[in-house]
XYZ file of C-alpha atoms in Angstrom:
133
model
C -28.170 23.084 -30.779
C -25.160 21.468 -29.669
C -21.687 23.636 -29.505
C -18.339 23.020 -31.880
C -17.021 21.719 -28.679
C -19.775 19.104 -28.453
C -19.820 18.081 -32.169
C -16.157 18.035 -32.818
C -16.362 15.944 -29.469
C -18.800 13.341 -31.376
C -17.154 13.641 -34.423
C -14.122 11.817 -32.865
C -15.284 9.409 -31.115
C -17.474 8.579 -33.899
C -14.283 8.184 -36.092
C -12.418 6.263 -34.400
C -15.531 4.059 -33.565
C -15.140 3.301 -37.441
C -11.318 2.976 -36.937
C -12.082 -0.193 -34.459
C -9.983 1.625 -31.518
C -12.754 0.640 -29.093
C -12.873 -3.128 -30.412
C -12.103 -5.741 -27.680
C -11.884 -3.211 -24.603
C -12.437 -5.287 -21.113
C -16.170 -5.450 -20.251
C -17.086 -3.825 -24.154
C -21.018 -5.171 -24.408
C -21.079 -5.124 -20.453
C -23.196 -3.008 -18.649
C -20.927 -0.038 -15.738
C -20.822 -1.176 -12.220
C -21.685 1.126 -10.263
C -22.377 -0.609 -7.238
C -19.421 1.101 -5.346
C -20.462 5.088 -6.687
C -21.517 6.202 -2.828
C -18.342 6.236 -2.055
C -15.789 8.494 -2.329
C -12.548 6.252 -2.170
C -14.598 3.462 -4.588
C -11.095 4.446 -7.408
C -8.055 3.798 -4.585
C -9.996 0.123 -3.368
C -11.183 -1.190 -7.437
C -7.207 0.036 -8.057
C -6.110 -2.441 -5.330
C -8.678 -4.703 -6.146
C -8.081 -4.934 -9.725
C -3.707 -5.133 -9.463
C -4.068 -7.378 -6.392
C -1.793 -4.526 -5.126
C -1.561 -4.321 -1.146
C -3.142 -1.975 0.953
C -0.799 -0.981 3.298
C 0.394 0.850 2.455
C -2.662 3.005 2.567
C -2.483 2.453 6.110
C -1.728 4.986 9.431
C 1.916 5.002 10.270
C 1.458 3.734 13.507
C -0.677 1.281 11.676
C 1.726 -0.427 9.490
C 5.163 -0.207 12.541
C 2.989 -2.711 14.179
C 1.614 -4.706 11.796
C 5.398 -5.155 10.061
C 6.659 -5.412 14.170
C 3.538 -8.861 14.683
C 6.041 -10.334 11.609
C 9.195 -10.360 13.398
C 10.915 -12.795 13.968
C 9.960 -14.681 10.653
C 10.074 -11.870 8.150
C 13.458 -11.697 8.484
C 14.011 -15.783 7.891
C 15.293 -15.063 4.991
C 17.922 -12.439 6.448
C 21.656 -14.480 6.640
C 23.694 -12.942 9.060
C 23.397 -11.094 12.182
C 24.322 -7.957 11.265
C 21.747 -7.222 8.908
C 19.061 -8.231 11.741
C 20.297 -5.685 14.232
C 20.407 -3.119 10.731
C 16.458 -4.086 9.890
C 15.478 -4.577 13.573
C 17.242 -0.397 14.961
C 15.532 1.101 11.010
C 12.096 -0.110 12.521
C 12.930 1.290 15.557
C 13.517 5.003 13.927
C 10.923 4.582 11.683
C 8.752 4.094 14.667
C 10.123 6.470 16.975
C 9.687 9.620 14.239
C 6.455 8.351 13.312
C 5.486 9.047 17.515
C 7.217 12.490 17.076
C 4.974 13.354 14.004
C 2.419 12.404 15.626
C 4.231 14.939 18.884
C 4.540 17.699 16.287
C 1.326 17.309 14.721
C -0.540 17.308 17.612
C -2.460 14.302 16.909
C -4.421 11.408 18.453
C -2.528 8.291 20.225
C -4.881 6.108 19.498
C -2.636 3.246 17.635
C 0.970 3.195 18.481
C 3.940 1.496 17.586
C 5.861 0.645 19.864
C 10.192 -0.493 18.988
C 10.990 -4.129 19.436
C 14.566 -5.289 21.550
C 16.350 -5.824 19.762
C 18.651 -8.032 21.122
C 16.221 -9.978 21.838
C 15.031 -10.420 18.102
C 18.278 -10.828 17.509
C 17.354 -14.201 19.954
C 14.464 -15.239 18.631
C 16.468 -15.058 14.741
C 19.064 -16.846 15.965
C 15.809 -19.665 17.118
C 14.069 -20.098 14.220
C 17.492 -20.562 12.095
C 18.645 -22.877 13.661
C 15.024 -24.603 13.772
C 15.263 -24.130 9.849
């Protein structure tokens, strides 16, 4: 015996099918991919893959900051003036200090730590990069 709610839902599905609301959906007639069903984060990984998103946002702050630091000064190549470069680097150092302070306050282990950058050295390298280009 089916309940009233189930029969109502089934009726809604049938009516939508008859109106063609399910026609042309991606994956129509194909089996559902359950290859990663045992992974609790399957939906996040699929979303990142399907929408070609940058997964760096999922990293802990120290890893994101270390990754950002590794891209200096090349990531600054298109910055047009030294004041802006200094502002970007100063902001980076502020975020590193905030991440370190947050990890201390939460008493989390510091397995991976990001380090501040030497602003003067990085500005010098930025100038060299700009002059060579």
